Coordinates of C-alpha atoms in Angstrom, one line a residue:
Chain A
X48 CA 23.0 4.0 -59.1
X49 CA 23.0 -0.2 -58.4
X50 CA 26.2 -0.7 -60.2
X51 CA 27.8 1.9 -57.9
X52 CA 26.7 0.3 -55.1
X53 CA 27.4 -3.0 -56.2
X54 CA 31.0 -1.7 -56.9
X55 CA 31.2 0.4 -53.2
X56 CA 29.9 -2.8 -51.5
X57 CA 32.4 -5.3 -53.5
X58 CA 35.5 -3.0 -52.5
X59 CA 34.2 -2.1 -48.6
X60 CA 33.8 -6.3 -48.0
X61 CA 37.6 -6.9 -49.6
X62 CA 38.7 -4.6 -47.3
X63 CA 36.6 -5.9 -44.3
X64 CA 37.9 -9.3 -45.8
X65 CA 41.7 -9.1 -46.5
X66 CA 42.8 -9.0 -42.8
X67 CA 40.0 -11.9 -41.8
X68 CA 41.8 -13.8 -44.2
X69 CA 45.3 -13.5 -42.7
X70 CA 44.0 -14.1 -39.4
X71 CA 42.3 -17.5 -40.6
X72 CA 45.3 -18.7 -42.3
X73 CA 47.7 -17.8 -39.2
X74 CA 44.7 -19.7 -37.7
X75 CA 44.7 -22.9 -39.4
X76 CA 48.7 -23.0 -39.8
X77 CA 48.4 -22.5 -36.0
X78 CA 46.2 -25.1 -35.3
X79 CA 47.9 -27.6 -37.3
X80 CA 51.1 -27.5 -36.5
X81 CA 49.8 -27.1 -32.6
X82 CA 48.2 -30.6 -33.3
X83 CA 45.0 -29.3 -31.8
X84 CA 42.0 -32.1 -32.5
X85 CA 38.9 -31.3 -33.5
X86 CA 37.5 -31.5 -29.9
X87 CA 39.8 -28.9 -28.7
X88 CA 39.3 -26.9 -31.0
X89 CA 35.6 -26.6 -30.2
X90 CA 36.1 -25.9 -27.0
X91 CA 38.4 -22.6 -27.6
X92 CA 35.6 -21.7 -29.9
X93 CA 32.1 -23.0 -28.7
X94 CA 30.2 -20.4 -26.6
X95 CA 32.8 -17.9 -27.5
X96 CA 31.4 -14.3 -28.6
X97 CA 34.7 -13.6 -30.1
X98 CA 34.9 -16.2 -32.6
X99 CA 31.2 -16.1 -34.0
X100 CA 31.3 -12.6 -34.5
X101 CA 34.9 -12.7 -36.4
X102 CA 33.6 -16.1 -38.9
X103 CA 30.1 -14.0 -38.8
X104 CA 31.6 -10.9 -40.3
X105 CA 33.9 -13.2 -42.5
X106 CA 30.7 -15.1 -44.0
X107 CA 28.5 -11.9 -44.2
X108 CA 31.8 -10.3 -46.0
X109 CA 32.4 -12.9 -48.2
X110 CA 28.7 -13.9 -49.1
X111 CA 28.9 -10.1 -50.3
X112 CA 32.2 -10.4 -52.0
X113 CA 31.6 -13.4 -53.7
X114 CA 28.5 -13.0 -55.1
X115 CA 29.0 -9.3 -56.7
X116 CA 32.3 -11.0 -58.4
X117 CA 30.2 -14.0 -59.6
X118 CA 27.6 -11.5 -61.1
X119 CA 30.5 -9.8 -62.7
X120 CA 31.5 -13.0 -64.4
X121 CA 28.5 -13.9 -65.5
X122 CA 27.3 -10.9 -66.9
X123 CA 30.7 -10.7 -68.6
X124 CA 30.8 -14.3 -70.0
X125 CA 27.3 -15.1 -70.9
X126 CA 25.6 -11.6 -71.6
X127 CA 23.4 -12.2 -68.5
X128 CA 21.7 -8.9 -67.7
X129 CA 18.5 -8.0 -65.6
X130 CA 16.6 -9.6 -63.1
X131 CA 17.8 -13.2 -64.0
X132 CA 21.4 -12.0 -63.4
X133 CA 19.8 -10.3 -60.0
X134 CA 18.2 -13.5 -58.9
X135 CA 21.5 -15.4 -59.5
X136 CA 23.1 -12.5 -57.7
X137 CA 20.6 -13.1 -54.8
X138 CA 21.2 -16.6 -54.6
X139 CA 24.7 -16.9 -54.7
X140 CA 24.8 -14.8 -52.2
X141 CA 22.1 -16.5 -49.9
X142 CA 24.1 -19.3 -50.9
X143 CA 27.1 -18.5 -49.4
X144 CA 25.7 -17.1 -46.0
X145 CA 23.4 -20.3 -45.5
X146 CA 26.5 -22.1 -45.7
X147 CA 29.2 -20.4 -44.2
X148 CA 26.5 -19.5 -41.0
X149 CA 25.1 -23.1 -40.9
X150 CA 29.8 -23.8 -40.5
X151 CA 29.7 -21.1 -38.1
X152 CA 27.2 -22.0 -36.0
X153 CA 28.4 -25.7 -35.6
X154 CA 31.5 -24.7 -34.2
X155 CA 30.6 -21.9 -31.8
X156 CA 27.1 -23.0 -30.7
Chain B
X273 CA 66.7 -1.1 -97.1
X274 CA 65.5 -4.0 -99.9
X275 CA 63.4 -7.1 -99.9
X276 CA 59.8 -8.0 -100.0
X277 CA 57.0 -8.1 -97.5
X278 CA 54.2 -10.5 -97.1
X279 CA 51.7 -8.7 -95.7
X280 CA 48.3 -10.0 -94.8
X281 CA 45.7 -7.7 -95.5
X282 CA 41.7 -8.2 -93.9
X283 CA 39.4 -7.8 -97.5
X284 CA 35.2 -7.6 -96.4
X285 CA 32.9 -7.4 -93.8
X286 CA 32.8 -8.8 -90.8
X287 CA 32.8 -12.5 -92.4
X288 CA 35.9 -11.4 -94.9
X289 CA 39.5 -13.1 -95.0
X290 CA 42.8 -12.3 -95.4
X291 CA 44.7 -12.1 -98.8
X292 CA 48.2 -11.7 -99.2
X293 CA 50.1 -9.0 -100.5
X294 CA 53.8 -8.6 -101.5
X295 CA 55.2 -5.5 -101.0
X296 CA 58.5 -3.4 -101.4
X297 CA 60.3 -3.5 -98.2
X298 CA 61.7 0.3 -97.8
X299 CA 63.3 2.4 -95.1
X300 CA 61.3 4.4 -92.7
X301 CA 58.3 2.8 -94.1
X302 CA 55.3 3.4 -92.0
X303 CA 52.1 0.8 -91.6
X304 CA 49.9 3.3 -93.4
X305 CA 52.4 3.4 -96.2
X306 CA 52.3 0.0 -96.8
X307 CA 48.3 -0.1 -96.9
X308 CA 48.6 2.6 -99.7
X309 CA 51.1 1.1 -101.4
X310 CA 49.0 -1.8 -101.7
X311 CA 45.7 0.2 -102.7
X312 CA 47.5 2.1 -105.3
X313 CA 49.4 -0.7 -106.9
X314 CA 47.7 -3.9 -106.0
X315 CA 44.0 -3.3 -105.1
X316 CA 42.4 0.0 -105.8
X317 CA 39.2 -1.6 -104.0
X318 CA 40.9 -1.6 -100.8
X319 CA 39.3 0.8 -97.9
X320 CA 41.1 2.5 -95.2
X321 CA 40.8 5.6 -93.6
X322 CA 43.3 8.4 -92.9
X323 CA 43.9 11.9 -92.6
X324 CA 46.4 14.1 -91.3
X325 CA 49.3 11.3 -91.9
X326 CA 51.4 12.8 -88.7
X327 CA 49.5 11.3 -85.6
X328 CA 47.0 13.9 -84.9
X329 CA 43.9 13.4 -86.0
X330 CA 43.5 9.6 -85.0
X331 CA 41.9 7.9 -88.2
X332 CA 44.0 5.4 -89.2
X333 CA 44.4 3.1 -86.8
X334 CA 44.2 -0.1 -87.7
X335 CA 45.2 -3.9 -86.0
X336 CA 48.9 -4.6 -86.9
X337 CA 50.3 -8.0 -86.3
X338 CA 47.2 -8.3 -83.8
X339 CA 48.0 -4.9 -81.9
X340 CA 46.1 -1.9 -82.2
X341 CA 48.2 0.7 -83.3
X342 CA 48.3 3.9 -85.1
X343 CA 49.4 3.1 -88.7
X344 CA 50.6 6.5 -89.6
X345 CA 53.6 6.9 -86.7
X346 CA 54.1 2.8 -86.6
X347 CA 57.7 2.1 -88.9
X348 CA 57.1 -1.5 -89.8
X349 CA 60.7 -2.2 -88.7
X350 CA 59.8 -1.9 -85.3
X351 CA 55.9 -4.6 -86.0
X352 CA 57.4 -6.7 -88.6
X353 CA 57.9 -10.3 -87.7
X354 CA 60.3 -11.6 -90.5
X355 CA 59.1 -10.3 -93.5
X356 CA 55.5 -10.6 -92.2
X357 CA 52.7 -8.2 -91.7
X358 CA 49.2 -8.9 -90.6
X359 CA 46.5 -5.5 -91.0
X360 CA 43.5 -5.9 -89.8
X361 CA 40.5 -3.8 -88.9
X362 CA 40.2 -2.2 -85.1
X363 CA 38.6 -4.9 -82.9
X364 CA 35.5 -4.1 -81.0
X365 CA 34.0 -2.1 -83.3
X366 CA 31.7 -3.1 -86.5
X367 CA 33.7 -3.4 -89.9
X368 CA 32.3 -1.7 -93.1
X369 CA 34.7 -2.8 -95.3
X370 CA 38.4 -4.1 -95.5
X371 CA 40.3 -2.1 -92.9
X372 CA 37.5 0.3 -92.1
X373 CA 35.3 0.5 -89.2
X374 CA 32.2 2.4 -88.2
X375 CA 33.3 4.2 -85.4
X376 CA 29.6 5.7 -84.1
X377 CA 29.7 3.1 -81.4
X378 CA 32.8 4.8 -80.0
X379 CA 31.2 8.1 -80.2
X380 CA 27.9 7.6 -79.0
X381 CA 30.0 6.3 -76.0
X382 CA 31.8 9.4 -76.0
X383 CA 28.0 11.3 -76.0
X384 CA 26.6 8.8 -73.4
X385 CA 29.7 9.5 -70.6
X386 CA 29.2 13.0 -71.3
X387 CA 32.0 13.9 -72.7
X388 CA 31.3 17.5 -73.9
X389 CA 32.0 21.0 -71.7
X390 CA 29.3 22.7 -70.6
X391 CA 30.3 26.0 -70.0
X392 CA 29.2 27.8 -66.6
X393 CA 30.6 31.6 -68.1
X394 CA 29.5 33.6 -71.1
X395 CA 31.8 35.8 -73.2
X396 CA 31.5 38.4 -71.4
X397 CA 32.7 36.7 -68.5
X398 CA 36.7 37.2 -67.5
X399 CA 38.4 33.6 -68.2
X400 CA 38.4 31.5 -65.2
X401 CA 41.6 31.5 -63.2
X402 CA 42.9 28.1 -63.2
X403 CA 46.7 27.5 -61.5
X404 CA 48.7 25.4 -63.8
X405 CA 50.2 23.3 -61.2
X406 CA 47.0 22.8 -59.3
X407 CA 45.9 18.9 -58.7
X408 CA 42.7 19.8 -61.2
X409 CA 44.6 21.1 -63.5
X410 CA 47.6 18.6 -63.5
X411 CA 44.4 15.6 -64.2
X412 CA 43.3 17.3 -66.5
X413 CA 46.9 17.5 -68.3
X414 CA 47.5 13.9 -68.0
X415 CA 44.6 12.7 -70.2
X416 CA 43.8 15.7 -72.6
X417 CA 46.0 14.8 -75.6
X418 CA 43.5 11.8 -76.7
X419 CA 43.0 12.0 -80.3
X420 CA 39.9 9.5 -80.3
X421 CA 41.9 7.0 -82.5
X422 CA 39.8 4.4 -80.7
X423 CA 43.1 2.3 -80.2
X424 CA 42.5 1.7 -76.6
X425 CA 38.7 1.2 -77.3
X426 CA 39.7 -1.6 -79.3
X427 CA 42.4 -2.8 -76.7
X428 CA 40.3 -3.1 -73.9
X429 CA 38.9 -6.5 -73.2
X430 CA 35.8 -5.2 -71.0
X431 CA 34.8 -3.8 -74.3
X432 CA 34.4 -7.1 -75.8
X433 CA 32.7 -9.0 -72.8
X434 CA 30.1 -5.7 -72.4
X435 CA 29.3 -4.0 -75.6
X436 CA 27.2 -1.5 -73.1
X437 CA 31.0 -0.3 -71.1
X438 CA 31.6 3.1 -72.2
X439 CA 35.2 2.4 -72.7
X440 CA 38.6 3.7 -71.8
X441 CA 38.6 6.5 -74.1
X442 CA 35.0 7.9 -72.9
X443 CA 35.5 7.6 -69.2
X444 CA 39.2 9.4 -69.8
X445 CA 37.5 12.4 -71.4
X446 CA 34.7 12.5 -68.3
X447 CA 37.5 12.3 -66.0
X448 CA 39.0 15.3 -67.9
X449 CA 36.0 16.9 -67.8
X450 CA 35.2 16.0 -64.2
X451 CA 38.5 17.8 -63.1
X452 CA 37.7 21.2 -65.5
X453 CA 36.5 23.6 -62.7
X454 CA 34.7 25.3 -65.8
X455 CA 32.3 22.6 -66.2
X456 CA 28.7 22.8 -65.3
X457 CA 27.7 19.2 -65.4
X458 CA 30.0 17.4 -63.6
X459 CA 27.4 16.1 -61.1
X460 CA 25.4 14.7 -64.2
X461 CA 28.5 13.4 -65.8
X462 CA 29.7 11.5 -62.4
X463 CA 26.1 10.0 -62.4
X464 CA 26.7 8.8 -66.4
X465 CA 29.6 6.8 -65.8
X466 CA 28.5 5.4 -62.7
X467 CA 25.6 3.2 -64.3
X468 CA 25.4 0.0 -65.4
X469 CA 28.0 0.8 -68.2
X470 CA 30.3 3.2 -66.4
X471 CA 33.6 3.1 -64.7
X472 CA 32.9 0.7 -62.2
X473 CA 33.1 -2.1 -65.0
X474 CA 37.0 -1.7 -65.6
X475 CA 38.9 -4.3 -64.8
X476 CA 42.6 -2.5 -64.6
X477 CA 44.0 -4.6 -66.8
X478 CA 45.6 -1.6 -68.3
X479 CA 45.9 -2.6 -72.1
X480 CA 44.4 0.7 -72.8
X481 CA 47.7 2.6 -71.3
X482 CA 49.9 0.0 -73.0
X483 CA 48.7 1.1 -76.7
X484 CA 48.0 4.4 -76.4
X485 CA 49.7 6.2 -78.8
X486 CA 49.4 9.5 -77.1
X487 CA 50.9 7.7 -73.9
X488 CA 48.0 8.4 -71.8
X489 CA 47.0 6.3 -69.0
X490 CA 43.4 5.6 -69.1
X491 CA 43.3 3.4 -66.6
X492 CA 44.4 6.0 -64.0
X493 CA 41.5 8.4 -65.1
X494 CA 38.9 5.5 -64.7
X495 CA 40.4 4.9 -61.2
X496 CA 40.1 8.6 -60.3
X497 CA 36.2 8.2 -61.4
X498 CA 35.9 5.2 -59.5
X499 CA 36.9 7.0 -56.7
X500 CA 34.7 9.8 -57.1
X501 CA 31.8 7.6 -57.7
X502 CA 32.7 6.3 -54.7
X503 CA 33.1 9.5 -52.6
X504 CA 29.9 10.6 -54.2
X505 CA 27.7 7.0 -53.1
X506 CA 29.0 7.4 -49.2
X507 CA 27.9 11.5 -49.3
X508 CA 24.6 9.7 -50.6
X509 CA 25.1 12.0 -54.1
X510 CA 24.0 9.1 -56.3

């Protein structure tokens, strides 16, 4: 049953994402109105085991999220169905993880 | 209560237009009066379907000033906008002609979320105990009065960006059905509206609970599938 997994994986990374999104806003409000630069900033988070693993999950979470919703949309507006709406799928989702891990590993690494 | 209506009337297929009808405004004057009125004084062409004129058997609902309603139990004082009245088919299902549709999409839909008992007793059997105030029970309550008008069917947006989504009015009988301890398919019904087309498609936008005319809550039965889909997918049952 895809579409049931599709659906189970869709609601399991909103909940995985919903408090990783407060924490990231509280974040940047923090570190803006701290005045942090960008160089201190990498030094709280380069090296740190903490912060790669909380942006990993976040871009794993919302590669996932994302790219289930964009299918949804697709298949919905356009009448997309089979394995060109997989392959989109696939891509958005590799997509979004190439991205957001290629961000997460310049500021921790 | 005098005056005239214009009422706007859908005449053809699926490529028809509207033509305008006047018609005696009168009191307590129901939709479905008015489309008889005009078939038996204006245009004895006109097709529409009805039955039991009293809100049970769910054939003549209709689109009235771009709402999907029942025509019989709708007074046009309370859908009337001036003197106006648009009627038009149900959307989301193919037109035949004038205000009727084919409705065997919405029933094949019905079929495909199986939405037919399958008794686990024979005659002989005693009759199943079942407490009236048990949680099954009580689900079942909430979503047994449908009358299959096909008002919410035609409602539902989902329906019109999937033509394959079973639809609020299928997945609320299989949620009926999933919570009738008599049943003896409710593992193959769970895995029917868990495919491609099944509950997991519904967006909650609720139009379907809006319109019903029975005041059922559709939305709230695909949720309760959606979680049982769910339950069932981490017990690795589908």
């Amino acid at each position: 049953m895809r579409a049931a997994h599709l659906f189970l994986a869709q609601r399991i990374s909103a909940i995985i994402l919903a408090p990783l999104v407060l924490v990231h806003l509280g974040l940047i409000v923090y570190a803006m109105r701290g005045g942090l630069s960008a160089a201190e900033i990498l030094a709280r988070t380069q090296g740190s085991a903490l912060w790669a693993a909380f942006y990993g999950l976040f871009v794993v979470a919302a590669a996932v999220h994302a790219a289930i919703g964009v299918r949804t949309m697709i298949a919905e507006s356009f009448g997309w169905r089979g394995r060109m709406l997989d392959g989109l799928t696939l891509a958005v989702g590799l997509g979004l993880f190439g991205l957001g891990a290629r961000a997460v590993a310049a500021v921790v690494l | 209560m005098d005056g005239t209506l214009r009422v706007r009337i859908w005449k053809g297929g699926a490529d028809g237009a509207l033509r305008t009808f006047e018609v005696p405004h009168r009191a307590n004057q129901t939709v479905l009066d008015v489309v008889t009125w005009v078939q038996r004084n204006r245009d004895p062409a006109l097709a529409y379907r009805f039955a039991c004129r009293v809100g049970m058997c769910g054939s003549c609902a209709m689109t009235v000033n771009g709402v999907p309603r029942w025509t019989c139990r709708t007074h046009v004082s309370r859908v009337v906008r001036g003197d106006a009245l648009t009627i038009e088919p149900l959307r989301n299902l193919p037109v035949i002609k004038d205000l009727a549709c084919d409705m065997t999409p919405f029933f094949e839909k019905w079929q495909a979320a199986h939405g037919r008992f399958v008794p686990t007793a024979g005659r002989t059997d005693p009759p199943v105990r079942m407490a009236p105030d048990s949680p099954h029970r009580r689900a079942v309550d909430a979503g047994i009065e449908c009358i299959n008008c096909a008002v919410c069917h035609a409602a539902c947006d989902v329906v019109a960006w999937n033509p394959d989504y079973l639809g609020p009015a299928a997945l609320n009988r299989a949620w009926t059905l999933h919570n009738d301890i008599r049943d003896g398919a409710r593992a193959a019904r769970l895995r029917a509206v868990a495919g491609d087309g099944g509950c997991t498609n519904c967006h909650s936008h609720q139009a379907c609970m809006q319109v019903c005319p029975k005041a059922l809550n559709p939305t709230a039965a695909i949720a309760g599938l959606k979680r049982a889909v769910a339950g069932a997918v981490l017990r690795g049952r589908l």
